[in-house]
Short mmCIF file of C-alpha atoms in Angstrom, two decimals:
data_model
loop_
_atom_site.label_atom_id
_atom_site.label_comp_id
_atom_site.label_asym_id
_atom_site.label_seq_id
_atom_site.Cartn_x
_atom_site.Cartn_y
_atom_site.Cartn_z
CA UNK A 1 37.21 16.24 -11.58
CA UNK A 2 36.23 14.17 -8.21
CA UNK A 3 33.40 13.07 -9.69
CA UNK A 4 30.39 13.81 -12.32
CA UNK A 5 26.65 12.93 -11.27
CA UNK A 6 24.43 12.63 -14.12
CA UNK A 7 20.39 13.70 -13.62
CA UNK A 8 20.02 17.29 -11.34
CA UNK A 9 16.84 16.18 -9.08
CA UNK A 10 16.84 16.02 -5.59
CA UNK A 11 19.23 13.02 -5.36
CA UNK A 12 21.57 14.61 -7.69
CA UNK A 13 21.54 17.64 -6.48
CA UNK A 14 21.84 16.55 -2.96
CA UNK A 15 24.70 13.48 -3.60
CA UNK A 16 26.93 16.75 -5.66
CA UNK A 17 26.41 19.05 -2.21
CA UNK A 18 27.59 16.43 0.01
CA UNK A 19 30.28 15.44 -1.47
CA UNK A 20 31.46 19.15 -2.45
CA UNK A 21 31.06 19.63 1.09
CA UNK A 22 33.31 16.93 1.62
CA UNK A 23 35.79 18.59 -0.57
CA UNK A 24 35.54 16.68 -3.98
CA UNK A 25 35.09 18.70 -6.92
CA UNK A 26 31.87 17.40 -8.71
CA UNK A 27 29.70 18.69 -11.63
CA UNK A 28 26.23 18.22 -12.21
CA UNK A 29 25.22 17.74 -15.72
CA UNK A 30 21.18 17.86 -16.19
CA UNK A 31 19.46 19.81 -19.38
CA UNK A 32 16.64 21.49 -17.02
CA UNK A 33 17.82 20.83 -13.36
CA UNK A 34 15.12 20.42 -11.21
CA UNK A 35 12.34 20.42 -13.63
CA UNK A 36 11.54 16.58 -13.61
CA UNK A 37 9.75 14.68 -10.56
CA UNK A 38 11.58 16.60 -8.22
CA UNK A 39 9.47 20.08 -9.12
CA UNK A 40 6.49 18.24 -9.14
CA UNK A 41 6.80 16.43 -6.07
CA UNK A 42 4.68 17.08 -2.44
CA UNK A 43 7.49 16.79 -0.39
CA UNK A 44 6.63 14.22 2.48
CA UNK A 45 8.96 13.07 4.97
CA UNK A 46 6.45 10.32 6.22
CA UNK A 47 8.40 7.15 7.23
CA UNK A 48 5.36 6.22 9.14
CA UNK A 49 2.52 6.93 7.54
CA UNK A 50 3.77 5.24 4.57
CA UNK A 51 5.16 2.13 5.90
CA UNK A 52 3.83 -0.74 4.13
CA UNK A 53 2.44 -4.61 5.63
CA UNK A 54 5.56 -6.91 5.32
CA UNK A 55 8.49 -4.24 4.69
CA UNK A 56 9.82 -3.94 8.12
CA UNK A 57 13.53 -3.60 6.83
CA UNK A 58 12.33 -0.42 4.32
CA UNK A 59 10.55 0.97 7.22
CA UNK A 60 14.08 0.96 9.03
CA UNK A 61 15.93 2.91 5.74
CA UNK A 62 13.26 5.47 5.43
CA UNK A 63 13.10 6.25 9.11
CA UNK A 64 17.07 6.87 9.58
CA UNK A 65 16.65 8.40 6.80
CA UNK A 66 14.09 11.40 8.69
CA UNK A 67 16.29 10.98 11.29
CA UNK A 68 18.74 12.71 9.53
CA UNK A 69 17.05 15.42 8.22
CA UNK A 70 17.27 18.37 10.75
CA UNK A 71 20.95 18.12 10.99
CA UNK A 72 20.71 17.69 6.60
CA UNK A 73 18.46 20.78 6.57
CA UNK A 74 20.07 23.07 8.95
CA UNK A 75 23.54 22.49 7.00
CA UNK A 76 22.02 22.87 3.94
CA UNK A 77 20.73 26.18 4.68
CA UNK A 78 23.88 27.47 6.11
CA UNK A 79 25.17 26.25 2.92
CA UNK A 80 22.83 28.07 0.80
CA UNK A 81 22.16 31.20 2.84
CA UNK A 82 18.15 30.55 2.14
CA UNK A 83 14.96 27.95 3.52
CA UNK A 84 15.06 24.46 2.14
CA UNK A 85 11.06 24.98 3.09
CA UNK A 86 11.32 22.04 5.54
CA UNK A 87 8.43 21.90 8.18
CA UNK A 88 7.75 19.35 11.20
CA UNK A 89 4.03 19.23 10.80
CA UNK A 90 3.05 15.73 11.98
CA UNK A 91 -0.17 13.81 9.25
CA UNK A 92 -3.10 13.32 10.59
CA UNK A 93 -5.01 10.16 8.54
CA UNK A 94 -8.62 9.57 8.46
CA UNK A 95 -11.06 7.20 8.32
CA UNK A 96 -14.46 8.68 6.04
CA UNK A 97 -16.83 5.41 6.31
CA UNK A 98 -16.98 2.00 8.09
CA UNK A 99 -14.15 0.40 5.92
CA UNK A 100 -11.91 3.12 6.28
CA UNK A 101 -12.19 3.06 9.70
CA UNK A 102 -11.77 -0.79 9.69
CA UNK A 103 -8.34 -0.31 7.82
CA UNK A 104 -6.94 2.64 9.42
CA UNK A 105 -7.28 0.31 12.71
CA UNK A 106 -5.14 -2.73 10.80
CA UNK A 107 -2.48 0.31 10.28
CA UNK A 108 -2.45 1.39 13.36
CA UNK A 109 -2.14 -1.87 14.97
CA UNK A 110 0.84 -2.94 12.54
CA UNK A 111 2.29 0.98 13.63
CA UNK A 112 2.21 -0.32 17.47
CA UNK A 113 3.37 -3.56 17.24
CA UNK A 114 6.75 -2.17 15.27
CA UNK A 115 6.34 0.65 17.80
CA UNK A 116 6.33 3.17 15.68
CA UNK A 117 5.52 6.74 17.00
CA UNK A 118 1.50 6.39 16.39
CA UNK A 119 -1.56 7.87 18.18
CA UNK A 120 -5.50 6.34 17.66
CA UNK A 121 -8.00 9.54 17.85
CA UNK A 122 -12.06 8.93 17.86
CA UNK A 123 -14.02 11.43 15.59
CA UNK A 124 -14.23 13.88 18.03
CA UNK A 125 -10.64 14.24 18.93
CA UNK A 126 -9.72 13.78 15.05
CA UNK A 127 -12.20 17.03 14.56
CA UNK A 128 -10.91 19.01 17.52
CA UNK A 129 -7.16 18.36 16.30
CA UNK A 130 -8.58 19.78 12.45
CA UNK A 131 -11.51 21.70 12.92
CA UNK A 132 -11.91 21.49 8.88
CA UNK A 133 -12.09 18.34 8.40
CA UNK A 134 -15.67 16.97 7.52
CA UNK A 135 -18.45 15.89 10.37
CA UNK A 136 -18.27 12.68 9.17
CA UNK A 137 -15.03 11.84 9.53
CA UNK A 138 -15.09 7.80 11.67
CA UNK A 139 -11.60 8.66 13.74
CA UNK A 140 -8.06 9.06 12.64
CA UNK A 141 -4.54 8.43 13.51
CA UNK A 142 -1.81 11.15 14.13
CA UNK A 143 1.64 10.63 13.03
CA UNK A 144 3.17 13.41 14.77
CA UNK A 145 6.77 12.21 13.45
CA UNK A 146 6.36 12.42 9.90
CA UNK A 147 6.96 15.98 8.01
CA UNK A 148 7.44 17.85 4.96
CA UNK A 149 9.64 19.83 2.55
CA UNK A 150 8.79 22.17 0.19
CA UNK A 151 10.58 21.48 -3.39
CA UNK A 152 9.87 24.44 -4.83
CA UNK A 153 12.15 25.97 -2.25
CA UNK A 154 14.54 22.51 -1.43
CA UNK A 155 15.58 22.76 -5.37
CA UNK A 156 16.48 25.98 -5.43
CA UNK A 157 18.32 25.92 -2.17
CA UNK A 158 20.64 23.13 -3.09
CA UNK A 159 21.55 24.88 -6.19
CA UNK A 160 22.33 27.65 -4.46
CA UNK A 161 24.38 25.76 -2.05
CA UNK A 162 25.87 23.56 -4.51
CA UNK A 163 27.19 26.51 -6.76
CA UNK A 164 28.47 28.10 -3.44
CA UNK A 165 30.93 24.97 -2.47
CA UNK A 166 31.81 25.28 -6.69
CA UNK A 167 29.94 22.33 -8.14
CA UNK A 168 29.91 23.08 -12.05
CA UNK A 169 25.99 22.87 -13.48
CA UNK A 170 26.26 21.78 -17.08
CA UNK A 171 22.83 22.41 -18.37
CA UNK A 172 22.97 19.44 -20.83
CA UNK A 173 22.58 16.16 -21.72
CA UNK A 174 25.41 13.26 -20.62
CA UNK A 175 26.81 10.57 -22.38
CA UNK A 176 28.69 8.12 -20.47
CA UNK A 177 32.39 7.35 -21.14
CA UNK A 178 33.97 4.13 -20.74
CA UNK A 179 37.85 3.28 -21.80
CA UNK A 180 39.60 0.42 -21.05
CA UNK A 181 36.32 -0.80 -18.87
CA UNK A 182 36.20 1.56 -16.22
CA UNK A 183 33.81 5.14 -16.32
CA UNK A 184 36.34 8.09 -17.04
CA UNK A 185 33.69 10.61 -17.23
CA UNK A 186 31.03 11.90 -19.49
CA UNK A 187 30.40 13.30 -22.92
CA UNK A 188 27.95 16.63 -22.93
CA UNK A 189 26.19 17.51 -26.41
CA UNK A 190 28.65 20.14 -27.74
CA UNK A 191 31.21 17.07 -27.50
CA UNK A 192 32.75 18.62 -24.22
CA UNK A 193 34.30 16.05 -22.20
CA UNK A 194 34.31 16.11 -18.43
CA UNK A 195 37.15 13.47 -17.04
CA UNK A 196 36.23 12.67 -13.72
CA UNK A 197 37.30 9.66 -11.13
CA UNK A 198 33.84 8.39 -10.54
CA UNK A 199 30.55 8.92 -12.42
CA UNK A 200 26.69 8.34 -10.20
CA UNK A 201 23.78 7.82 -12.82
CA UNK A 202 21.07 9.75 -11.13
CA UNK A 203 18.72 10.53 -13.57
CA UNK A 204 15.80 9.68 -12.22
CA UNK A 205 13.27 7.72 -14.97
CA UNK A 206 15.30 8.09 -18.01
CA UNK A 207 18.55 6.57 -15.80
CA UNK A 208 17.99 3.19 -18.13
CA UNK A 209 18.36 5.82 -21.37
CA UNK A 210 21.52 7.56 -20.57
CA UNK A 211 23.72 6.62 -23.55
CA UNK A 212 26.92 4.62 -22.94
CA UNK A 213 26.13 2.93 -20.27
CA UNK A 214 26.83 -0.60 -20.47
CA UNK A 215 24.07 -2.81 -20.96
CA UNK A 216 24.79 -4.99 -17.68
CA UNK A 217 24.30 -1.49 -15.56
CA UNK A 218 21.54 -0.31 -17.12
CA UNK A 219 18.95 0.36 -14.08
CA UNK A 220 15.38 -1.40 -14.62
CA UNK A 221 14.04 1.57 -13.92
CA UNK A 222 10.29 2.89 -14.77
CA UNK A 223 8.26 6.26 -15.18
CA UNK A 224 5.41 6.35 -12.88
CA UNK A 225 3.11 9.36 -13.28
CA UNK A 226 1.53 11.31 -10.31
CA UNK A 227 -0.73 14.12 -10.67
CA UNK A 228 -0.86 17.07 -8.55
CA UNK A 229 -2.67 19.93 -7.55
CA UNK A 230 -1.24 23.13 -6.01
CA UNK A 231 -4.26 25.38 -4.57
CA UNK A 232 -4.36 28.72 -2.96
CA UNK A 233 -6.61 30.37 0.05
CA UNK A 234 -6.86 30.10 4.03
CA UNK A 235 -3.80 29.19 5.95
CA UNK A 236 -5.90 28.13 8.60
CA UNK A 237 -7.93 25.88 6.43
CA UNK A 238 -5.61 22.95 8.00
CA UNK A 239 -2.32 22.48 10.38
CA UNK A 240 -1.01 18.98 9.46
CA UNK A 241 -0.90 16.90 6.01
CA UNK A 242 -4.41 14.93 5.78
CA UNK A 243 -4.52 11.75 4.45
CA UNK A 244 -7.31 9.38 3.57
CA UNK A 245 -8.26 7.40 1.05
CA UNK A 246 -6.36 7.65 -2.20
CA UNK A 247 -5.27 11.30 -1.58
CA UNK A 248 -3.50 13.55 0.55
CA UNK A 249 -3.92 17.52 1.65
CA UNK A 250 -0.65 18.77 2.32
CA UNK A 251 -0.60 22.37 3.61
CA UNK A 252 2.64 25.05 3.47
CA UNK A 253 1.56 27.23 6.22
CA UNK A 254 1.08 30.48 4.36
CA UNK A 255 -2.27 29.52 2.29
CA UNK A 256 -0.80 27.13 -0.10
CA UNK A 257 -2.05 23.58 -0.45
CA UNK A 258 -1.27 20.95 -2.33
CA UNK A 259 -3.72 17.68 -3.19
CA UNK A 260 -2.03 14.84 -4.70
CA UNK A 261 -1.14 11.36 -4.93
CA UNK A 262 -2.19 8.96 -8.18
CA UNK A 263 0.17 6.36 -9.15
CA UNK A 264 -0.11 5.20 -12.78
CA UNK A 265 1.75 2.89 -14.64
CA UNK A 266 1.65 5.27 -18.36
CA UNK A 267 4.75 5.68 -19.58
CA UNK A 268 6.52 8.50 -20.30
CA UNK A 269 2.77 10.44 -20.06
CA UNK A 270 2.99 13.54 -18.39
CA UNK A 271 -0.69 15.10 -19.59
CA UNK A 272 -3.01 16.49 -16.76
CA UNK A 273 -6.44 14.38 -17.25
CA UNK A 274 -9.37 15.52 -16.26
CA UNK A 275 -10.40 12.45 -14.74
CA UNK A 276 -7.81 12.74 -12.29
CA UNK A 277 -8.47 16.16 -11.65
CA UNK A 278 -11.58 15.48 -10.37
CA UNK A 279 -10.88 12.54 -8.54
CA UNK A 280 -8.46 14.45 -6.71
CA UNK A 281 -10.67 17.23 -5.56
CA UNK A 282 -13.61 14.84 -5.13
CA UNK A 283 -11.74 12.77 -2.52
CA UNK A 284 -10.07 15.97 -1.28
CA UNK A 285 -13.51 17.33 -0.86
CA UNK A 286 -15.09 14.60 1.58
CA UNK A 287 -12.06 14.66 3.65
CA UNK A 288 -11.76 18.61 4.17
CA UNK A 289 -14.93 20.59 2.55
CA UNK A 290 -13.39 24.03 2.20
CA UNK A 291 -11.15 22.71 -0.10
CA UNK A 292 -13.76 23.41 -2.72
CA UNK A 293 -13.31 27.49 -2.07
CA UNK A 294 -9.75 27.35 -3.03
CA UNK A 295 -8.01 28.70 -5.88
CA UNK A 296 -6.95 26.42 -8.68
CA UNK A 297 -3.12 27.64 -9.27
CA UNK A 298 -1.23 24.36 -11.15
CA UNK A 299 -2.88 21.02 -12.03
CA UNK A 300 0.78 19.06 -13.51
CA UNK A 301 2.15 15.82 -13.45
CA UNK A 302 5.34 14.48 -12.55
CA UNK A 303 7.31 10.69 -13.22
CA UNK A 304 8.64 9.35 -10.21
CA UNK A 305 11.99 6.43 -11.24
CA UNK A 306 10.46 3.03 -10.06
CA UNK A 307 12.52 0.07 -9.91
CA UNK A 308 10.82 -3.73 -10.08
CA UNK A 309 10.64 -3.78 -6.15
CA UNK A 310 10.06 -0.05 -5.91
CA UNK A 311 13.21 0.09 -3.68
CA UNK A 312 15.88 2.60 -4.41
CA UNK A 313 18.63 1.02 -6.36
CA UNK A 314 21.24 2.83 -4.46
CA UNK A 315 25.53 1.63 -5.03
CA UNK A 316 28.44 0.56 -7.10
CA UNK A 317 28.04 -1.14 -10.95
CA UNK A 318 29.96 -4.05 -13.07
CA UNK A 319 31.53 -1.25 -14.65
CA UNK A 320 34.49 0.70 -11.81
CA UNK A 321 33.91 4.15 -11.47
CA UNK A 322 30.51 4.10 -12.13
CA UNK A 323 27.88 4.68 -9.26
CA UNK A 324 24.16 4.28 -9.44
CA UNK A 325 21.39 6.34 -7.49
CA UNK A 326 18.36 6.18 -9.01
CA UNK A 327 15.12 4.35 -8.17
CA UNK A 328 13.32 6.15 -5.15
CA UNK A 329 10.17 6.11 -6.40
CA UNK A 330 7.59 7.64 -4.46
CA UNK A 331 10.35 8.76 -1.68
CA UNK A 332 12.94 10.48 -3.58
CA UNK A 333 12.68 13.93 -0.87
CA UNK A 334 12.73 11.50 1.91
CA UNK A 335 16.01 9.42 1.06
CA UNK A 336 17.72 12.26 0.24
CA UNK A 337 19.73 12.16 3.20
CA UNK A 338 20.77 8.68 3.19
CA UNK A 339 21.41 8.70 -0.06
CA UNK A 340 23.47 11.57 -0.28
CA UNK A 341 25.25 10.56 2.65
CA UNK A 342 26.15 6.90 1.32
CA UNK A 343 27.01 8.12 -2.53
CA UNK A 344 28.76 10.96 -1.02
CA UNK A 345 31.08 8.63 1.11
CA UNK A 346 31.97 6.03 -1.11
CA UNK A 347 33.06 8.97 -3.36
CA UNK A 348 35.23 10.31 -1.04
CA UNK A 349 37.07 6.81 -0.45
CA UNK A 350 34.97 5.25 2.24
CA UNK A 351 33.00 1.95 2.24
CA UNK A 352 28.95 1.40 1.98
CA UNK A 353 27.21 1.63 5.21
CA UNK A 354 25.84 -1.49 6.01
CA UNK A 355 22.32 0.15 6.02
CA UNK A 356 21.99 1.08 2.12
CA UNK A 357 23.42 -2.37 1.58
CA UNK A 358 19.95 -3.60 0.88
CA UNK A 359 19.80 -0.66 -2.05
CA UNK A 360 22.16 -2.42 -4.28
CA UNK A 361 21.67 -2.58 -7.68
CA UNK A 362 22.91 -6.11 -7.64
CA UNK A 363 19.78 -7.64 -6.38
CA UNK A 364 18.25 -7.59 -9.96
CA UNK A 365 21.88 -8.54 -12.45
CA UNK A 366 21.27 -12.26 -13.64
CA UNK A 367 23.70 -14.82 -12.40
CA UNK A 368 26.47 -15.59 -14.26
CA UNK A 369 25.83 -17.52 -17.43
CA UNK A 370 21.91 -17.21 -17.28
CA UNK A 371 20.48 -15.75 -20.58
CA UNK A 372 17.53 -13.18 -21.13
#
């Protein structure tokens, strides 16, 4: 075997079905694939909207990263022979009182200045873009360039396409193997071995749990819980993701809609709280009021991987043969590409591109000789 990728989200999934595609032969070993943040997730592609004060060079990753994602999609498909669910709907964000409006200026001034693909609406061209959205809405700002996948449909496509190009799926859980220093595969519960040239650790949250790893490679990485909504009613409540506030209104096109985005720091915690619940369609409410006549279908939560700069950790180990890709946090759907494009050509013999070189999982091993 080319090589074995531990953890069967979206960035193990996708890293297996690029590099089957570049002829490796790879399994996927995962207990439940697909069932962890990657189910759970909304699916934004939204290098813009989300670009944070001071992170100019992660603004740069995340946006080749969209960049890529038509060509990524439309060979995926082919691939797969079904939708990845992948829609160019552009997020519209709005401003619901004085301060909002006050910050949703700073943003869009920080947007123009990198000059980032950003348009400033007033209320009444915010409105006439969304008819739904609430009369007393201050103004918004369109980000035409930022889109959306659906994961309930990109998960089962790249499973599809991976078992087409031969991946083996071993629904189980992974030991690592090392001999003589280097990874030579991995150990599965029955006590199966899989020998394979190069191992990538992508399993999400529990990456820093996977046994046999050595303790210098262990990823710092963290659960961090989101709770979700998925609703049901008018497709033509809404055309483009809403955002504003704390929460987002992301809509499929054929009446589904999905409400989302806490961030909380609980663990391994996946309960559905009522607090959040409410929170969710309270905000949700004041930003588009018809939300309140749609049908309850899944309140769930998910744990997104974080690492201690909530960059991906994305590259080689200490140990040879053994690759890590874990760490996306809230942008595991978006850095799909890139990351499955980098993993995927290192495995195949090739060198890091120079623009996941910031990913490294170096930036956080101590120096030489410096204790705990």
């Amino acid at each position: 075997m080319d090589a074995v990728v531990i953890g069967g989200g979206v960035i193990g999934l996708a890293v297996a079905w690029r590099a089957a595609r570049a002829g490796l032969n790879v399994a996927v070993v995962d207990p439940e694939p697909g069932s962890g943040a990657s189910n759970f997730a909304a699916g934004m592609i939204a290098p813009v909207g989300e670009a944070e004060f001071g992170e100019e060079a992660v603004i740069s990753l995340n946006r080749d990263s969209a960049a890529r994602y038509p060509s990524f999609v439309a060979e995926l498909e082919l691939d797969a022979g079904r939708s990845a669910g992948y829609r160019q709907t552009g997020t519209l964000h709005v401003a619901v009182d004085a301060d909002e409006q006050s910050a949703l200026e700073r943003h869009y001034r920080f947007r123009q200045e990198l000059g980032l693909p950003v348009e400033r609406l007033s209320s009444r061209q915010t409105r006439d873009l969304e008819p739904g959205l609430s009369p007393s809405i201050r103004g918004g700002m369109l980000v035409d360039s930022d889109h959306q996948v659906d994961p309930r449909a990109m998960i089962p496509t790249l499973l599809q396409a991976c078992s087409r190009l031969g991946v083996q799926i071993h629904r189980s859980r992974a030991s690592l193997l090392v001999e003589a220093g280097r990874a030579t595969g991995v150990a599965l519960d029955g006590g199966q071995r899989i020998e394979a040239a190069s191992v990538v650790l992508a399993a999400g949250p529990w990456s820093g749990a996977v046994p046999g790893v050595p303790s210098d490679d262990t990823p710092p990485v963290r659960p961090v819980k989101g709770q979700i909504l998925r609703l049901r009613g008018s497709p033509e409540m809404i055309a483009r993701t809403i955002r504003g506030g704390s929460v987002y209104i992301l809509p499929r096109g054929d009446g589904r809609v999905v409400i989302g985005g806490t961030v909380e720091e609980r663990g391994f915690d996946t309960s559905v709280t009522a607090g959040a619940v409410y929170e969710l369609l309270r905000e949700a409410r004041a930003l588009v009021p018809d939300v309140a006549e749609l049908e309850l279908v899944e309140a769930s939560a998910g744990l997104r991987p974080g690492s201690p700069d909530n960059m991906p950790m994305v590259g080689d180990s200490t140990t040879p043969g053994l690759i890590i890709a874990t760490g996306h946090h809230r942008n595991g759907y978006l850095l799909a590409p890139a990351t499955a494009d980098a993993v995927a050509a290192v495995l195949a013999g090739g060198t890091w591109p120079e623009a996941t070189r910031p990913w490294s999982p170096s930036r956080f091993r101590r120096p030489a000789g410096v204790g705990a």
